[in-house]
GROMACS .gro file of C-alpha atoms in nm:
model
  232
    1UNK     CA    1  -0.035  -0.005   0.002
    2UNK     CA    2   0.086   0.318  -0.121
    3UNK     CA    3   0.140   0.634   0.174
    4UNK     CA    4   0.069   0.923   0.150
    5UNK     CA    5   0.296   1.232   0.177
    6UNK     CA    6   0.271   1.590   0.324
    7UNK     CA    7   0.330   1.753   0.012
    8UNK     CA    8   0.077   1.542  -0.207
    9UNK     CA    9  -0.210   1.673   0.026
   10UNK     CA   10  -0.128   1.985   0.018
   11UNK     CA   11  -0.210   2.036  -0.392
   12UNK     CA   12  -0.534   1.869  -0.304
   13UNK     CA   13  -0.617   2.063  -0.020
   14UNK     CA   14  -0.586   2.370  -0.223
   15UNK     CA   15  -0.826   2.268  -0.497
   16UNK     CA   16  -1.083   2.164  -0.303
   17UNK     CA   17  -1.086   2.524  -0.123
   18UNK     CA   18  -1.064   2.651  -0.499
   19UNK     CA   19  -1.404   2.461  -0.547
   20UNK     CA   20  -1.572   2.563  -0.268
   21UNK     CA   21  -1.540   2.921  -0.315
   22UNK     CA   22  -1.626   2.885  -0.650
   23UNK     CA   23  -1.965   2.700  -0.540
   24UNK     CA   24  -1.993   3.019  -0.303
   25UNK     CA   25  -2.009   3.282  -0.565
   26UNK     CA   26  -2.212   3.136  -0.787
   27UNK     CA   27  -2.466   3.104  -0.504
   28UNK     CA   28  -2.410   3.515  -0.395
   29UNK     CA   29  -2.607   3.645  -0.732
   30UNK     CA   30  -2.843   3.360  -0.714
   31UNK     CA   31  -2.955   3.564  -0.351
   32UNK     CA   32  -2.891   3.905  -0.448
   33UNK     CA   33  -3.168   3.838  -0.791
   34UNK     CA   34  -3.444   3.793  -0.605
   35UNK     CA   35  -3.721   4.043  -0.635
   36UNK     CA   36  -3.794   4.291  -0.334
   37UNK     CA   37  -4.115   4.365  -0.156
   38UNK     CA   38  -4.312   4.709  -0.339
   39UNK     CA   39  -4.587   4.900  -0.155
   40UNK     CA   40  -4.860   4.933  -0.445
   41UNK     CA   41  -5.107   5.101  -0.227
   42UNK     CA   42  -5.076   5.483  -0.300
   43UNK     CA   43  -5.037   5.388  -0.696
   44UNK     CA   44  -5.398   5.228  -0.651
   45UNK     CA   45  -5.507   5.500  -0.470
   46UNK     CA   46  -5.419   5.738  -0.728
   47UNK     CA   47  -5.571   5.469  -0.994
   48UNK     CA   48  -5.925   5.527  -0.834
   49UNK     CA   49  -5.912   5.905  -0.746
   50UNK     CA   50  -5.862   5.900  -1.155
   51UNK     CA   51  -6.148   5.681  -1.217
   52UNK     CA   52  -6.373   5.884  -0.943
   53UNK     CA   53  -6.294   6.184  -1.139
   54UNK     CA   54  -6.351   6.052  -1.534
   55UNK     CA   55  -6.724   5.879  -1.356
   56UNK     CA   56  -6.794   6.232  -1.200
   57UNK     CA   57  -6.761   6.362  -1.625
   58UNK     CA   58  -6.943   6.122  -1.760
   59UNK     CA   59  -7.198   6.203  -1.575
   60UNK     CA   60  -7.197   6.529  -1.654
   61UNK     CA   61  -7.171   6.469  -1.991
   62UNK     CA   62  -7.519   6.255  -1.984
   63UNK     CA   63  -7.651   6.487  -1.800
   64UNK     CA   64  -7.593   6.764  -2.100
   65UNK     CA   65  -7.665   6.459  -2.387
   66UNK     CA   66  -8.054   6.446  -2.197
   67UNK     CA   67  -8.110   6.795  -2.181
   68UNK     CA   68  -8.036   6.788  -2.535
   69UNK     CA   69  -8.245   6.579  -2.631
   70UNK     CA   70  -8.556   6.737  -2.424
   71UNK     CA   71  -8.454   7.053  -2.640
   72UNK     CA   72  -8.440   6.830  -2.978
   73UNK     CA   73  -8.822   6.661  -2.910
   74UNK     CA   74  -8.936   7.015  -2.832
   75UNK     CA   75  -8.806   7.208  -3.153
   76UNK     CA   76  -8.950   6.889  -3.383
   77UNK     CA   77  -9.280   6.952  -3.199
   78UNK     CA   78  -9.261   7.376  -3.252
   79UNK     CA   79  -9.160   7.242  -3.648
   80UNK     CA   80  -9.436   7.009  -3.681
   81UNK     CA   81  -9.726   7.276  -3.552
   82UNK     CA   82  -9.538   7.552  -3.792
   83UNK     CA   83  -9.525   7.362  -4.041
   84UNK     CA   84  -9.914   7.259  -4.007
   85UNK     CA   85  -9.992   7.585  -3.951
   86UNK     CA   86  -9.801   7.681  -4.301
   87UNK     CA   87  -9.983   7.420  -4.492
   88UNK     CA   88 -10.367   7.573  -4.383
   89UNK     CA   89 -10.215   7.911  -4.463
   90UNK     CA   90 -10.145   7.811  -4.818
   91UNK     CA   91 -10.417   7.610  -4.844
   92UNK     CA   92 -10.643   7.888  -4.752
   93UNK     CA   93 -10.483   8.121  -5.013
   94UNK     CA   94 -10.528   7.882  -5.282
   95UNK     CA   95 -10.874   7.716  -5.174
   96UNK     CA   96 -10.889   7.539  -5.524
   97UNK     CA   97 -10.599   7.344  -5.442
   98UNK     CA   98 -10.749   7.022  -5.286
   99UNK     CA   99 -10.573   6.962  -4.938
  100UNK     CA  100 -10.491   6.604  -5.022
  101UNK     CA  101 -10.271   6.746  -5.286
  102UNK     CA  102 -10.052   6.906  -5.047
  103UNK     CA  103  -9.829   6.731  -4.765
  104UNK     CA  104  -9.482   6.760  -4.608
  105UNK     CA  105  -9.262   6.779  -4.315
  106UNK     CA  106  -9.117   7.094  -4.340
  107UNK     CA  107  -9.224   7.414  -4.463
  108UNK     CA  108  -8.988   7.346  -4.748
  109UNK     CA  109  -9.175   7.021  -4.840
  110UNK     CA  110  -9.505   7.189  -4.777
  111UNK     CA  111  -9.399   7.442  -5.063
  112UNK     CA  112  -9.277   7.204  -5.301
  113UNK     CA  113  -9.577   7.003  -5.232
  114UNK     CA  114  -9.813   7.321  -5.298
  115UNK     CA  115  -9.608   7.381  -5.675
  116UNK     CA  116  -9.665   7.040  -5.778
  117UNK     CA  117 -10.049   7.022  -5.657
  118UNK     CA  118 -10.098   7.383  -5.849
  119UNK     CA  119  -9.904   7.185  -6.153
  120UNK     CA  120 -10.165   6.908  -6.194
  121UNK     CA  121 -10.490   7.197  -6.137
  122UNK     CA  122 -10.395   7.371  -6.403
  123UNK     CA  123 -10.335   7.092  -6.606
  124UNK     CA  124 -10.737   6.937  -6.490
  125UNK     CA  125 -10.852   7.294  -6.554
  126UNK     CA  126 -10.695   7.333  -6.923
  127UNK     CA  127 -10.837   6.958  -6.978
  128UNK     CA  128 -11.184   7.024  -6.875
  129UNK     CA  129 -11.128   7.375  -7.073
  130UNK     CA  130 -11.053   7.215  -7.359
  131UNK     CA  131 -11.336   6.975  -7.333
  132UNK     CA  132 -11.575   7.284  -7.228
  133UNK     CA  133 -11.484   7.396  -7.607
  134UNK     CA  134 -11.531   7.108  -7.810
  135UNK     CA  135 -11.861   7.066  -7.670
  136UNK     CA  136 -12.020   7.439  -7.735
  137UNK     CA  137 -12.332   7.510  -7.927
  138UNK     CA  138 -12.295   7.628  -8.263
  139UNK     CA  139 -12.426   7.945  -8.356
  140UNK     CA  140 -12.824   8.039  -8.309
  141UNK     CA  141 -12.881   7.736  -8.080
  142UNK     CA  142 -13.111   7.827  -7.788
  143UNK     CA  143 -12.972   7.848  -7.482
  144UNK     CA  144 -13.122   7.705  -7.185
  145UNK     CA  145 -13.205   7.981  -6.893
  146UNK     CA  146 -13.191   7.921  -6.533
  147UNK     CA  147 -13.510   7.945  -6.401
  148UNK     CA  148 -13.560   8.329  -6.219
  149UNK     CA  149 -13.694   8.243  -5.849
  150UNK     CA  150 -13.672   8.652  -5.801
  151UNK     CA  151 -14.035   8.648  -5.775
  152UNK     CA  152 -14.052   8.405  -5.460
  153UNK     CA  153 -14.064   8.399  -5.132
  154UNK     CA  154 -13.758   8.339  -4.813
  155UNK     CA  155 -14.011   8.038  -4.780
  156UNK     CA  156 -14.062   7.940  -5.080
  157UNK     CA  157 -13.719   7.966  -5.184
  158UNK     CA  158 -13.627   7.704  -4.914
  159UNK     CA  159 -13.866   7.454  -5.090
  160UNK     CA  160 -13.761   7.534  -5.401
  161UNK     CA  161 -13.366   7.453  -5.266
  162UNK     CA  162 -13.495   7.137  -5.087
  163UNK     CA  163 -13.657   7.030  -5.406
  164UNK     CA  164 -13.320   7.079  -5.588
  165UNK     CA  165 -13.108   6.898  -5.310
  166UNK     CA  166 -13.376   6.606  -5.381
  167UNK     CA  167 -13.143   6.520  -5.714
  168UNK     CA  168 -13.392   6.748  -5.987
  169UNK     CA  169 -13.182   6.835  -6.230
  170UNK     CA  170 -13.447   6.973  -6.533
  171UNK     CA  171 -13.782   7.169  -6.478
  172UNK     CA  172 -14.073   7.167  -6.673
  173UNK     CA  173 -14.184   7.482  -6.586
  174UNK     CA  174 -13.965   7.778  -6.449
  175UNK     CA  175 -14.113   8.088  -6.242
  176UNK     CA  176 -14.065   8.362  -6.425
  177UNK     CA  177 -14.090   8.731  -6.343
  178UNK     CA  178 -14.349   8.804  -6.612
  179UNK     CA  179 -14.591   8.532  -6.550
  180UNK     CA  180 -14.948   8.584  -6.594
  181UNK     CA  181 -15.254   8.529  -6.342
  182UNK     CA  182 -15.489   8.245  -6.431
  183UNK     CA  183 -15.684   8.294  -6.128
  184UNK     CA  184 -15.535   8.164  -5.812
  185UNK     CA  185 -15.290   8.021  -5.966
  186UNK     CA  186 -14.983   8.124  -6.117
  187UNK     CA  187 -14.835   7.992  -6.426
  188UNK     CA  188 -14.489   7.935  -6.501
  189UNK     CA  189 -14.282   7.919  -6.753
  190UNK     CA  190 -14.514   7.934  -7.120
  191UNK     CA  191 -14.794   7.688  -7.060
  192UNK     CA  192 -15.127   7.775  -7.263
  193UNK     CA  193 -15.382   8.021  -7.060
  194UNK     CA  194 -15.665   7.688  -7.092
  195UNK     CA  195 -15.350   7.525  -6.865
  196UNK     CA  196 -15.481   7.356  -6.553
  197UNK     CA  197 -15.385   7.459  -6.191
  198UNK     CA  198 -15.203   7.104  -6.202
  199UNK     CA  199 -14.994   7.157  -6.487
  200UNK     CA  200 -14.912   7.523  -6.355
  201UNK     CA  201 -14.709   7.380  -6.045
  202UNK     CA  202 -14.320   7.386  -6.045
  203UNK     CA  203 -14.226   7.050  -6.150
  204UNK     CA  204 -13.917   6.831  -6.201
  205UNK     CA  205 -13.749   6.563  -6.341
  206UNK     CA  206 -13.849   6.341  -6.024
  207UNK     CA  207 -14.201   6.409  -6.059
  208UNK     CA  208 -14.219   6.607  -5.740
  209UNK     CA  209 -14.400   6.927  -5.719
  210UNK     CA  210 -14.322   7.224  -5.483
  211UNK     CA  211 -14.630   7.233  -5.417
  212UNK     CA  212 -14.667   6.896  -5.220
  213UNK     CA  213 -14.320   6.923  -5.107
  214UNK     CA  214 -14.383   7.241  -4.925
  215UNK     CA  215 -14.715   7.115  -4.758
  216UNK     CA  216 -14.444   6.814  -4.619
  217UNK     CA  217 -14.196   7.100  -4.499
  218UNK     CA  218 -14.464   7.261  -4.315
  219UNK     CA  219 -14.444   7.603  -4.555
  220UNK     CA  220 -14.756   7.769  -4.720
  221UNK     CA  221 -14.891   7.600  -5.048
  222UNK     CA  222 -14.836   7.628  -5.362
  223UNK     CA  223 -15.156   7.882  -5.452
  224UNK     CA  224 -15.030   8.108  -5.215
  225UNK     CA  225 -14.761   8.141  -5.491
  226UNK     CA  226 -14.978   8.333  -5.739
  227UNK     CA  227 -14.920   8.674  -5.445
  228UNK     CA  228 -14.574   8.671  -5.504
  229UNK     CA  229 -14.495   8.719  -5.827
  230UNK     CA  230 -14.637   8.999  -6.072
  231UNK     CA  231 -14.592   9.130  -6.414
  232UNK     CA  232 -14.266   9.368  -6.443
   0.00000   0.00000   0.00000
C-alpha cells in the first residue's frame, strides 16, 4: 500500500478550497436576484381617484345629452306645428287646391308639394276647358235659361232648394217674373192660358211638385205663390 505524503496532500487541499470558493460565488448572485417587495397602496389610491374623476365627467356629459334630447324633441314639436299652420295658410290662400294634394314634414316640403298641386290643378283645368270648347253649342242654338226665383218668398225659395237637393236637375215649368195670373194660380214658363192649376205647379224630372214638397215641409201651399209674382 502506497503512503500519501504531506506534500501530496497540500495541492489537493488547495483544489478543494478553490472549488468551495467558486460555489460560494455562484450562490451569491442567485440570492441577490430575489425580487424585493414593493408597496402598491399609493399607486392604487391614485388610480381610484382618476377613475372617480372620469365617472363624474361622464355623468355630467350624460346630463348634458339628456337636456339636449329634451330640447330637440321640443324643436321637433314646434316644427310640426309650424308646418301644419303654414300648410293651412297656403290652402286658405288657394281654395282651388285640394287638401289631399298638399303634404310635407317641413315648410320646404309643403311648398314643393303645393307647387306640384298647382301644376296638377292647372293641367286638369286646361283639359276641362278644352273639353268645354269642343262641346260648345253651334251659333244660333237656343240657350238653356236658369229658372228665375227672384219673385218667390223666402219660404218658397227654401222649398225650391229642398226640391233641388232631392236630385232634381230638369224643370218642366220654371218660375218667371213675367208670369200671368190665371184665377188664384200663377202660371210659369210659357204654358197656355187653358192649362190647369196642376200643370201650372212647378214640376221636376222626378215628378215631385213644389206644392207637395211645401206641404210636407210645413211651408205655405203653392197657391200662395200667386201673390208673389207679378208682371214687371
